[in-house]
Coordinates of C-alpha atoms and ligand atoms in Angstrom, one line a residue:
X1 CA 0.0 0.0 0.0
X2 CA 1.5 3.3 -0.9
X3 CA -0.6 5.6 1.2
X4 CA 0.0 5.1 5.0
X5 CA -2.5 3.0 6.4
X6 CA -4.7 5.1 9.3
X7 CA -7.6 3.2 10.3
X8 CA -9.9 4.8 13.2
X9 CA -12.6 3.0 15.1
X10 CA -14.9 5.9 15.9
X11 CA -17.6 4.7 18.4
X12 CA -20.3 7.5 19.9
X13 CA -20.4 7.6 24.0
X14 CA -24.4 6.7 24.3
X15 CA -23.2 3.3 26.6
X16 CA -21.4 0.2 26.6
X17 CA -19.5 -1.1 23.4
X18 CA -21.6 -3.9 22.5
X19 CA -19.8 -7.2 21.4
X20 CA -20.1 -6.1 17.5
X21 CA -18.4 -2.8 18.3
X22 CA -15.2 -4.5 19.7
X23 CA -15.2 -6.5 16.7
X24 CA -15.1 -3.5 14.1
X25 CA -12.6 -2.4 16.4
X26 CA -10.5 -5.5 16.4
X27 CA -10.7 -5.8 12.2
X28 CA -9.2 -2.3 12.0
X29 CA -6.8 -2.9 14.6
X30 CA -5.7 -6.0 12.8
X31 CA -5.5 -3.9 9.0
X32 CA -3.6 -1.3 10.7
X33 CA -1.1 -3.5 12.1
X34 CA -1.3 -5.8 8.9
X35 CA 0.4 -2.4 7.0
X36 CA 1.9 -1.0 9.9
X37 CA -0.1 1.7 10.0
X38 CA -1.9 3.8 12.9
X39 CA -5.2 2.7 14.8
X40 CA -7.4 5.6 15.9
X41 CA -9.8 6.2 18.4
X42 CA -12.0 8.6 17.4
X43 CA -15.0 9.8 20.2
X44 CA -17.7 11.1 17.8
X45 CA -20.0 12.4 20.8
X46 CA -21.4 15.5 18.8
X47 CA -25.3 14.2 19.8
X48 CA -25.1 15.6 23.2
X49 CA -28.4 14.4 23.7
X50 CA -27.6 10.8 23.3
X51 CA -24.3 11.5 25.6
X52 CA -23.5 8.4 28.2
X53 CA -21.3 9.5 31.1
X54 CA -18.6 6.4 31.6
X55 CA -19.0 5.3 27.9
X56 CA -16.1 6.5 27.2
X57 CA -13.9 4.9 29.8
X58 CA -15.7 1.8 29.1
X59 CA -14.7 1.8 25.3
X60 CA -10.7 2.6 26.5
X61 CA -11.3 0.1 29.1
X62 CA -12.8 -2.5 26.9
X63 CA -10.1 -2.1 24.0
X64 CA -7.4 -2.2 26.8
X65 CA -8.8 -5.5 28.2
X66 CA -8.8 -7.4 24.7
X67 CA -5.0 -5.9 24.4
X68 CA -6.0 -3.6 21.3
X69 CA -4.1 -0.2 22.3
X70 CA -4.5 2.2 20.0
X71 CA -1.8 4.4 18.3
X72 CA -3.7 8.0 18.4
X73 CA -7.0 9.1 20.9
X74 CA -7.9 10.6 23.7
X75 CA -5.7 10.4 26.4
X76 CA -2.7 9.6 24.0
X77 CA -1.1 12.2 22.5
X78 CA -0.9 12.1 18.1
X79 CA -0.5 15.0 15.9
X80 CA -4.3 15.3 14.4
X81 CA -5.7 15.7 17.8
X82 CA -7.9 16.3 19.9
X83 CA -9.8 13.0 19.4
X84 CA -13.0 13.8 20.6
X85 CA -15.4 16.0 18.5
X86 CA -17.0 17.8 21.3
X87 CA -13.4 19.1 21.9
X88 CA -13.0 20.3 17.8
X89 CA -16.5 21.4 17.8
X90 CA -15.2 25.1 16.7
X91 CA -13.8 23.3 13.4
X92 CA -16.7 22.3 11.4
X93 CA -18.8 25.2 11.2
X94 CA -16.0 26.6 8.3
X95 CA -16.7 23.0 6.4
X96 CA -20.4 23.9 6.5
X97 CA -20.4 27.3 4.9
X98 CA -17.8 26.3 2.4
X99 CA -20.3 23.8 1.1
X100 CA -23.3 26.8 1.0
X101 CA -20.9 28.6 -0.9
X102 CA -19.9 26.0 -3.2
X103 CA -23.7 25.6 -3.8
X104 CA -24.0 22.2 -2.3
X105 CA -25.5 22.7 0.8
X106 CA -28.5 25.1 1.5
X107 CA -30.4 26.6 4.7
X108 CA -33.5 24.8 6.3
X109 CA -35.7 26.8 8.7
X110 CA -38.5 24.0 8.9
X111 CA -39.5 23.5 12.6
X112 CA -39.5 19.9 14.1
X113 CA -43.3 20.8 14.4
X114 CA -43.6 21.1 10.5
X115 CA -41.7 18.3 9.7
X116 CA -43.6 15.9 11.6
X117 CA -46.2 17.5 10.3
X118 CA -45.3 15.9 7.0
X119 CA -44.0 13.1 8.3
X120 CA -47.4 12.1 9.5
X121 CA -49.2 13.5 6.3
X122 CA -47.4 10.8 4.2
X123 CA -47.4 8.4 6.5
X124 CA -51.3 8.5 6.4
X125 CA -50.8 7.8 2.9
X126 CA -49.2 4.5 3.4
X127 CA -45.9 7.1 2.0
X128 CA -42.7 8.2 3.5
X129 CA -42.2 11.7 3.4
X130 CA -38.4 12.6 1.9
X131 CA -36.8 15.6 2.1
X132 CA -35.3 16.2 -0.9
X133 CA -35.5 17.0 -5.1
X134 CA -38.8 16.7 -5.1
X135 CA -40.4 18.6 -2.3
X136 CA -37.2 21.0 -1.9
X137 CA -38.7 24.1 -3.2
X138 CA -41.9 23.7 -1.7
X139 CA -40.3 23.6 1.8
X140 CA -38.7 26.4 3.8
X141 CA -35.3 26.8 3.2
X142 CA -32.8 29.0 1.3
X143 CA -34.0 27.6 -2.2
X144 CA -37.2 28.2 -1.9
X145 CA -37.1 31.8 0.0
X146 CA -35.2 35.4 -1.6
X147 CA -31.6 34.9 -1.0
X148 CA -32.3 38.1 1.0
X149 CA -34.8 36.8 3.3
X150 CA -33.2 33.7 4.0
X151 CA -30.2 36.0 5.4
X152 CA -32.8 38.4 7.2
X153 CA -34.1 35.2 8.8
X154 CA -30.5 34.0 10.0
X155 CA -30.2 37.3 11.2
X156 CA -32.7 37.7 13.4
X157 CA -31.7 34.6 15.0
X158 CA -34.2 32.1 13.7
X159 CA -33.1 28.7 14.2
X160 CA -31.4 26.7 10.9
X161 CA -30.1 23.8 10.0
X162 CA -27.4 23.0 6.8
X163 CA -28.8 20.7 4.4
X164 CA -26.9 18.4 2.1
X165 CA -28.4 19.7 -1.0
X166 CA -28.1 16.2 -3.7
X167 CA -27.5 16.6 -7.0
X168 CA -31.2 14.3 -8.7
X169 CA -30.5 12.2 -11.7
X170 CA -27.2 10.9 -10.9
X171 CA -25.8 7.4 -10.8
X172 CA -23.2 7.1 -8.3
X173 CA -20.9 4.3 -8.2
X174 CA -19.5 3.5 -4.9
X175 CA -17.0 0.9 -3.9
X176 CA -16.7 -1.0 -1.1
X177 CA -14.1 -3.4 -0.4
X178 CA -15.8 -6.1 1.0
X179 CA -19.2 -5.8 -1.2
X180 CA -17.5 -4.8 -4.6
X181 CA -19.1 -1.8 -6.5
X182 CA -22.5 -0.7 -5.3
X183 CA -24.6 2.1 -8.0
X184 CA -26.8 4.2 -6.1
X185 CA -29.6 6.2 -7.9
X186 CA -29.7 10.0 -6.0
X187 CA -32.9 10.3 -6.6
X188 CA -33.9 7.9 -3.6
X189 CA -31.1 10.2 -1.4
X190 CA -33.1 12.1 1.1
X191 CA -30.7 16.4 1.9
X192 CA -29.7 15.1 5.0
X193 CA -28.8 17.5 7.8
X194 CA -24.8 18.2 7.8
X195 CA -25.5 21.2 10.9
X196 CA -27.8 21.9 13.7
X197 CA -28.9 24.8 15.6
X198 CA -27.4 23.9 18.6
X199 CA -23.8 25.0 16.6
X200 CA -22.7 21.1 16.5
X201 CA -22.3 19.2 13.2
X202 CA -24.2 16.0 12.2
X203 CA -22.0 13.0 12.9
X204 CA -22.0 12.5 9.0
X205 CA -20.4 16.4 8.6
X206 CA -17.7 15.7 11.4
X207 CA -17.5 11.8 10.5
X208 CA -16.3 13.2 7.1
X209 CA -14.0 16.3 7.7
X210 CA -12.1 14.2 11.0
X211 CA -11.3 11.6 8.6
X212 CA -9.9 14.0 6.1
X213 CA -8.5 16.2 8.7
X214 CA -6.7 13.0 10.4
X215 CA -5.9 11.7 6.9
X216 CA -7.9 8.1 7.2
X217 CA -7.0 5.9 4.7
X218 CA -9.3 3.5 5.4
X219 CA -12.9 3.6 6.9
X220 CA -13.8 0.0 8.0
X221 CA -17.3 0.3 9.9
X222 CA -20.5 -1.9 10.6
X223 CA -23.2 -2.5 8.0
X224 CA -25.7 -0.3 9.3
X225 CA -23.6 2.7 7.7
X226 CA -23.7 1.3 4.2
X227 CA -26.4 3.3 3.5
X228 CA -24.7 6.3 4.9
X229 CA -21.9 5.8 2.0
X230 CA -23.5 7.6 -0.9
X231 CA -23.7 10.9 1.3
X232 CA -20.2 10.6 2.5
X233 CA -18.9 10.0 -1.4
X234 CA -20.5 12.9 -1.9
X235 CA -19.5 14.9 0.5
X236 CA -16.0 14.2 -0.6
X237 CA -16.4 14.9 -4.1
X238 CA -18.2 18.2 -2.9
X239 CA -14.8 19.2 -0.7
X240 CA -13.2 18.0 -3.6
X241 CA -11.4 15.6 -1.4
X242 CA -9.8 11.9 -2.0
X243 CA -12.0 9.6 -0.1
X244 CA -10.7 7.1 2.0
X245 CA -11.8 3.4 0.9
X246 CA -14.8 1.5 2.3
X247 CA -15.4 -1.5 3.7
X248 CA -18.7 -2.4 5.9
X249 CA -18.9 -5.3 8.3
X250 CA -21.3 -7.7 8.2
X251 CA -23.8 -7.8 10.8
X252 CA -23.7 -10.4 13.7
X253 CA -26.8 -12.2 14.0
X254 CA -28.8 -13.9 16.4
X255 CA -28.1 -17.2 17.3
X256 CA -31.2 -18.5 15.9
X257 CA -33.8 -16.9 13.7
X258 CA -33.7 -13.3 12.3
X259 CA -31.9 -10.1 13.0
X260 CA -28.6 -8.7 14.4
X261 CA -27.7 -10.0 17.8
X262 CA -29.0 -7.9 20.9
X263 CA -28.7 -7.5 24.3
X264 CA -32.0 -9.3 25.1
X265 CA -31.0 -12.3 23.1
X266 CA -28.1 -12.4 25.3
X267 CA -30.6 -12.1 28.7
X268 CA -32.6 -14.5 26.9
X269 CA -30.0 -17.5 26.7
X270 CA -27.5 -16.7 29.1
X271 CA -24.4 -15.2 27.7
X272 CA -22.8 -11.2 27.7
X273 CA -23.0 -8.8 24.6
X274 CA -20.8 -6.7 26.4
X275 CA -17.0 -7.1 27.0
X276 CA -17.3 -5.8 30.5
X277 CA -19.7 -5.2 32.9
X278 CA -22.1 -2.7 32.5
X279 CA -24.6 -2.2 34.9
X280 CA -26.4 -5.1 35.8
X281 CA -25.4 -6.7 32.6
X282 CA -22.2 -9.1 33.2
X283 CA -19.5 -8.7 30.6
X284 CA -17.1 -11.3 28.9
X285 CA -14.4 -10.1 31.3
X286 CA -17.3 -11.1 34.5
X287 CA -18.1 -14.2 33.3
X288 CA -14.5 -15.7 32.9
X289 CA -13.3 -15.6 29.6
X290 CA -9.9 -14.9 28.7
X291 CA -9.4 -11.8 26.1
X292 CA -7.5 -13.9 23.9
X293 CA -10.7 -16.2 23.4
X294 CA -12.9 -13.4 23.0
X295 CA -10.2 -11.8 20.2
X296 CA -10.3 -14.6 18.3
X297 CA -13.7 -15.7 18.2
X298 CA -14.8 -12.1 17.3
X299 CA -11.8 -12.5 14.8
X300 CA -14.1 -15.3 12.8
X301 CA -17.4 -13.7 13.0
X302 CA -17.3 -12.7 9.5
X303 CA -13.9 -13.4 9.0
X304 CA -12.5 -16.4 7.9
X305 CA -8.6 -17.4 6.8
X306 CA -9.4 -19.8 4.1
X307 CA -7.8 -22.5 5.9
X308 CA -9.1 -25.1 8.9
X309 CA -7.5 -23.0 11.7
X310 CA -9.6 -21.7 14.0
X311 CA -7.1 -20.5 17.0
X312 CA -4.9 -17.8 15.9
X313 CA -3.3 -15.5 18.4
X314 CA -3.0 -11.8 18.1
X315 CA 0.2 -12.0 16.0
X316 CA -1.4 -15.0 14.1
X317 CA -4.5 -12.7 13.8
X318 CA -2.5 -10.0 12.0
X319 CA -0.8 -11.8 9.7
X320 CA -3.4 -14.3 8.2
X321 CA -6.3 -11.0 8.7
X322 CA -7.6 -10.1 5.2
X323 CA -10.3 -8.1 4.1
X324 CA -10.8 -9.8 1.2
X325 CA -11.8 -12.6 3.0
X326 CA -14.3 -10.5 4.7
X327 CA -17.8 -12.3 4.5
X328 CA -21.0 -9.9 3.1
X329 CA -23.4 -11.7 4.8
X330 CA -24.3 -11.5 8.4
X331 CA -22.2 -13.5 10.5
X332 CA -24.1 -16.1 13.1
X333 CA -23.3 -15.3 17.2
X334 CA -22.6 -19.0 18.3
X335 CA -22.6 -18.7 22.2
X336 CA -21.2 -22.1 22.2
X337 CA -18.8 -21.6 20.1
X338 CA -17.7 -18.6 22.3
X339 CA -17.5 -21.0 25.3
X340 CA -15.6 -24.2 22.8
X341 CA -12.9 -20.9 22.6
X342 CA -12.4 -19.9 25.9
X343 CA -11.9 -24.0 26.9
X344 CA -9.5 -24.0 24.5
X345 CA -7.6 -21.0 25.6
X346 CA -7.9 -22.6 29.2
X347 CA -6.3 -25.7 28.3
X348 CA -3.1 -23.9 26.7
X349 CA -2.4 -21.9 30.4
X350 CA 0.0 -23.7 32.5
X351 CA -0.9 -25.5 35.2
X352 CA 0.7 -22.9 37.4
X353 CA -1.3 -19.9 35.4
X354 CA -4.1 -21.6 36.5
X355 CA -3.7 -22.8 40.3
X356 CA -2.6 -18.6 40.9
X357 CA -6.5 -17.5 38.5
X358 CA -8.1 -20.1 40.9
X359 CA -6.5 -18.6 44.4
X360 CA -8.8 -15.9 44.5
X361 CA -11.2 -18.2 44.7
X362 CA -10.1 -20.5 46.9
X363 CA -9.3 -17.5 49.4
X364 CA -12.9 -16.6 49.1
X365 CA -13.6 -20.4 50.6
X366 CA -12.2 -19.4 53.9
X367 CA -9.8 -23.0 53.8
X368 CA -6.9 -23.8 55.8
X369 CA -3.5 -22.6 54.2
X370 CA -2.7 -26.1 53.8
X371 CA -5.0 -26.5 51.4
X372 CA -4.0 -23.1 49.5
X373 CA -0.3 -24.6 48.6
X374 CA 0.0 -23.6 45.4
X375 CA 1.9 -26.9 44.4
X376 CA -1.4 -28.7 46.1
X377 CA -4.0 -26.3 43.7
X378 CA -1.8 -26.9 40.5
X379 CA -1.8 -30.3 40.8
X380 CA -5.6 -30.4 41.2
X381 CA -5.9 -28.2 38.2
X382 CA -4.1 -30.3 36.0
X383 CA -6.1 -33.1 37.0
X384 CA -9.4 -31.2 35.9
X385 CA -8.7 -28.7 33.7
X386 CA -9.9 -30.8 30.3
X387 CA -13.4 -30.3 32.1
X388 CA -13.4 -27.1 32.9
X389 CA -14.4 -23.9 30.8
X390 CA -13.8 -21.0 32.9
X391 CA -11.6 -20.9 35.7
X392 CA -14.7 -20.5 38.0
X393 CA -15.5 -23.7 36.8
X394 CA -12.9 -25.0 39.1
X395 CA -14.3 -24.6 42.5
X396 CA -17.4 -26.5 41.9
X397 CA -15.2 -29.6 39.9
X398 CA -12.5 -29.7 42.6
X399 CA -14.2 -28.5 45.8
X400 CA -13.8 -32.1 47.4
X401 CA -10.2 -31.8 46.9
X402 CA -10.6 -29.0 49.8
X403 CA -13.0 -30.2 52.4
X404 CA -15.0 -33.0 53.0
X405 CA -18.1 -33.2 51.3
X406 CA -21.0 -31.8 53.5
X407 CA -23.5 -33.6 51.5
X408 CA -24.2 -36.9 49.8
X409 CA -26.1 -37.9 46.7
X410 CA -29.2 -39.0 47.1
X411 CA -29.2 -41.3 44.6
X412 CA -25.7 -43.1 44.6
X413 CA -26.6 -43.4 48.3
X414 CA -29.6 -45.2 47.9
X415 CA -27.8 -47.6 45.4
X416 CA -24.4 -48.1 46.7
X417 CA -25.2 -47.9 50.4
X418 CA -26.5 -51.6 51.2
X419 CA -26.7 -52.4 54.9
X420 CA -23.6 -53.9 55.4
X421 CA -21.6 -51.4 53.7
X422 CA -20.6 -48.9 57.3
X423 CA -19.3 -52.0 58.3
X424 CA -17.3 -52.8 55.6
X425 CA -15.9 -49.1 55.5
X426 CA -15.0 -49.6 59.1
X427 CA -12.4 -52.6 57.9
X428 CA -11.3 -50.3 55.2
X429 CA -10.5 -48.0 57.6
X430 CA -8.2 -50.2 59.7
X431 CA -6.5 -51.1 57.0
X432 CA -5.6 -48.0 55.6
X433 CA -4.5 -47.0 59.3
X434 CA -1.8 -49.4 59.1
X435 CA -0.4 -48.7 55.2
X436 CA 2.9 -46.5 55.2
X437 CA 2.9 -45.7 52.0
X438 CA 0.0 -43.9 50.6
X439 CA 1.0 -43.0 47.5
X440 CA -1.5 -43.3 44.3
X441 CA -0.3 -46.8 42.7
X442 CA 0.9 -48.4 45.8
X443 CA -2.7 -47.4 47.4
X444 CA -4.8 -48.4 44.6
X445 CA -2.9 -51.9 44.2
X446 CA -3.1 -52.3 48.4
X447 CA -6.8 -51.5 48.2
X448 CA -7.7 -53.5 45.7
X449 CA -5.3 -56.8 47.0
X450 CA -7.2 -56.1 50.7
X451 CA -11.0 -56.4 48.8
X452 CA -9.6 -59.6 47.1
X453 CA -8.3 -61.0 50.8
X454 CA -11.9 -59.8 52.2
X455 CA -13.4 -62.0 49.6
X456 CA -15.9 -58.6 48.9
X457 CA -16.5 -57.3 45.4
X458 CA -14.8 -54.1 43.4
X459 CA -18.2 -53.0 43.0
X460 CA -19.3 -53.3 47.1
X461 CA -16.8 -51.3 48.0
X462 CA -15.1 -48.6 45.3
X463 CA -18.2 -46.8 44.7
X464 CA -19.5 -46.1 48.2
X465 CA -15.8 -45.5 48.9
X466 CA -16.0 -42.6 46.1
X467 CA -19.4 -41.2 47.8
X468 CA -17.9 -41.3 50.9
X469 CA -14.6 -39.4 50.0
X470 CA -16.0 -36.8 47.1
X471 CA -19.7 -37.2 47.9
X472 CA -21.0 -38.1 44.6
X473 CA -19.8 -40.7 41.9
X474 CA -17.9 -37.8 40.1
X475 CA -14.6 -37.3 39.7
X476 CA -10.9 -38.6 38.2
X477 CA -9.4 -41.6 39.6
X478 CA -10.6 -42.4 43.1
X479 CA -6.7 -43.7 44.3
X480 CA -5.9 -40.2 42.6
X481 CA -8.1 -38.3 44.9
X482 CA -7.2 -40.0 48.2
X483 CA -4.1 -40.0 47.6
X484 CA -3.7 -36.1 47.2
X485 CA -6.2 -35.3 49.9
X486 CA -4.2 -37.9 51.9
X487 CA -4.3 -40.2 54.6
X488 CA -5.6 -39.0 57.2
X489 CA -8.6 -37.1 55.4
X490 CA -9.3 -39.8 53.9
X491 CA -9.8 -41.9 56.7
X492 CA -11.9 -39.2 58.3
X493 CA -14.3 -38.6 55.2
X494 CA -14.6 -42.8 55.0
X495 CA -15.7 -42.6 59.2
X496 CA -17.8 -39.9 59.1
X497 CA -19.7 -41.2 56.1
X498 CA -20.0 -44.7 57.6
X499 CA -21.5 -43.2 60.7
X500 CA -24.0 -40.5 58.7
X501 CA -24.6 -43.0 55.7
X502 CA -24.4 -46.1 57.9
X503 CA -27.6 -44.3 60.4
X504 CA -29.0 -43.3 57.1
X505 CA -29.3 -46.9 55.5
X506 CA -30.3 -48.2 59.1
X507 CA -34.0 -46.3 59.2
Ligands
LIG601 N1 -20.0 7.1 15.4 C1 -20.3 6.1 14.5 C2 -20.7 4.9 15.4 O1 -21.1 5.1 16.5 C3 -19.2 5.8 13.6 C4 -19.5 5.2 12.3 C5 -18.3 5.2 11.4 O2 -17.3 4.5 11.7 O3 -18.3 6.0 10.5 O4 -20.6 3.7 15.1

């Protein structure tokens, strides 16, 4: 590419970045750093109305989290700052009058009164009322007023907006870089507003002259502004500007059925739309997932390398990332896909990554230090981590490895708890008392030569043995379990289930 590449993710403060906004952001990151270029952040908070106090933090916090810094924004200094528009409000008005004077923009005085007004009228009509070619001059602006009234009027302070004034019978042929050449017919363009009265531009005004001014070279956005392209081509060619090149996302659908993905389908089935909290409305971060996992399943929503790989690391991400490769249609939000990711991303942390995520836990169980030994957790969590999803997921696989169970199921009790079986656990228990070694294999093979001497059965004793030591029939190995809980908590657990269980079967 000869032209340096300057991407910008430009995301408006009205709340939390939602799941599809992280991924434009992470498909411009990844161009930029393709072509070495710059990423942007770009705050377009000119709608003061629709202003969010903590969006903002939330978007840096939530591009900081999935480890996608960005080169230029606020808070970091770059030499087309500052990055939010409220802050270059006083820059735009010029852009506006130079298009009045080219003759491509015009004054509008209607009221919001009078427009619904029309609004309504046509809607009555089963039409939709468009401001533009055809109704132009029967409206109240400065093309249908004396040139001389119109400025009386903006004199005396009536409020005005700047219309885009578009050019009717014109074919414009616009490219996109994911959808190919797209010809829009002006005549079905609506003047859209460019200024307000309140003195702030439009976002598609300051969308327009920010990329110019901070010389983008390439605007990669979500779908829903495809149909804001013609305007922006056109505002270019009215500046008489080069215009960066296009490319719009494809959506991200629901899971099933119809429609782009929203928060209530997340409510619905259980999983976050957001990256972090927000509110009462868990985030990725909340629920356990690893940023990595996140970046790369957003990485193949729409996305995909051409190949069979599916985990690529940020590095892998930039190098394999191509536009081209870009889908048009919508991608499908897969929550358990989402979940297959961060399992996989689990699996790759070392053992010792994972015992330290899973001490905050542990410290919130209020267990002896003992149990806390980190070279106690990590073996656990190498014994369990192929089940586990999120790290959370530990406490509830492992939490036998930490204190005795406090409950029994019902069920394996009422099958594996015969009426002899307290007694039997009481012999078990002697032996064990007198064994030196209680290593796994030397266990297991002691155990299982005593059962043989008893003349009992595998099957009488192992799995009332497992409910009395984990409390259910879950679990890895059993010889694996009491051995690492160790002797003497095993014998405990094996008495105090032969008393409870043993009264229990009794009734
Ligand atoms: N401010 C727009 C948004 O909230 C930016 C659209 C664009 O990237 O041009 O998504």
């Amino acid at each position: 590419m000869s032209q340096k590449v300057r991407v910008r993710f430009a995301p408006s403060p009205t709340g939390p970045l939602h799941i599809g906004g992280v991924r434009t952001a992470l498909f411009n990151y990844l161009f930029a750093k393709k072509y070495d270029g710059d990423f942007i952040l770009r705050i377009e908070d000119t709608d003061r109305s629709r202003y969010i106090e903590g969006a903002e933090d939330y978007i840096i916090n939530a591009l900081q989290w999935c480890g996608l810094p960005f080169d230029e924004g606020p808070r970091v200094q770059g030499p087309y700052g500052p990055y939010r528009q409220s802050e270059r409000k006083m820059l735009y008005r010029k852009y506006a009058d130079e298009l009045i004077k080219k003759g491509k923009a015009y004054y509008a005085f209607d009221t919001a009164e009078k427009l619904d007004y029309h609004r309504k009228n046509h809607e009555a009509q089963g039409k939709t009322f468009i401001y533009n070619w055809h109704n132009r001059l029967k409206l109240d602006n400065s093309l249908s007023l004396m040139p001389e009234t119109a400025q009386e009027r903006i004199a005396n302070g009536e409020e005005y907006v700047v219309r885009f004034l578009t050019p009717p019978d014109e074919k414009l042929q616009l490219i996109d870089m994911i959808r190919g050449s797209i010809t829009i017919d002006t005549n079905t363009l609506d003047d859209k507003v460019l200024f307000k009265s309140d003195g702030m531009p439009t976002y598609h005004l300051a969308n327009i002259v920010d990329d110019h001014l901070m010389k983008i070279s390439h605007v990669i956005r979500g779908e829903e502004w495809l149909p804001s392209l013609a305007l922006h081509q056109q505002l270019y060619d009215a500046f008489e500007w080069q215009a960066p090149s296009f490319a719009h996302l494809p959506l991200i659908m629901k899971p099933t059925g119809k429609g782009k993905l929203s928060k209530r389908d997340g409510e619905k089935l259980g999983f976050p739309v957001f990256p972090l909290q927000w509110k009462d409305s868990i985030g990725y971060r909340e629920t356990g997932y690893f940023p990595e996992a996140v970046v790369n399943f957003l990485a193949l929503l729409g996305w995909n390398p051409g190949t069979e790989q599916e985990i690529f690391n940020l590095q892998e991400l930039i190098k394999a990332f191509d536009i081209s490769r870009v889908n048009k249609s919508g991608a499908r939000f897969d929550p358990d896909k989402t979940k297959w990711y961060n399992q996989q991303y689990l699996q790759k942390k070392t053992d010792a990554q994972l015992a330290s995520l899973f001490q905050p836990i542990l410290e919130a169980h209020d267990l002896p230090d003992t149990k806390r030994n980190p070279t106690y957790v990590e073996k656990i969590v190498a014994l369990l981590k192929d089940r586990a999803t999120f790290v959370s997921d530990f406490w509830e696989l492992s939490e036998y490895f930490f204190r005795p169970p406090e409950s029994y199921n019902e069920k394996a009790f009422q099958k594996q708890w015969k009426d002899n079986t307290s007694e039997i656990m009481g012999q078990l228990v002697s032996f064990l008392e007198g064994l030196s070694d209680f290593s796994e294999d030397i266990l297991e093979q002691k155990v299982k030569g005593w059962i043989g001497e008893m003349k009992l059965s595998f099957g009488k004793v192992l799995p009332p043995l497992r409910l009395a030591i984990v409390g259910d029939m879950k679990g890895p190995h059993l010889f694996t379990i009491m051995s690492l809980i160790g002797q003497s908590d095993s014998i405990e657990r094996i008495q105090r289930a032969a008393v409870l269980l043993g009264k229990l079967s009794n009734k």
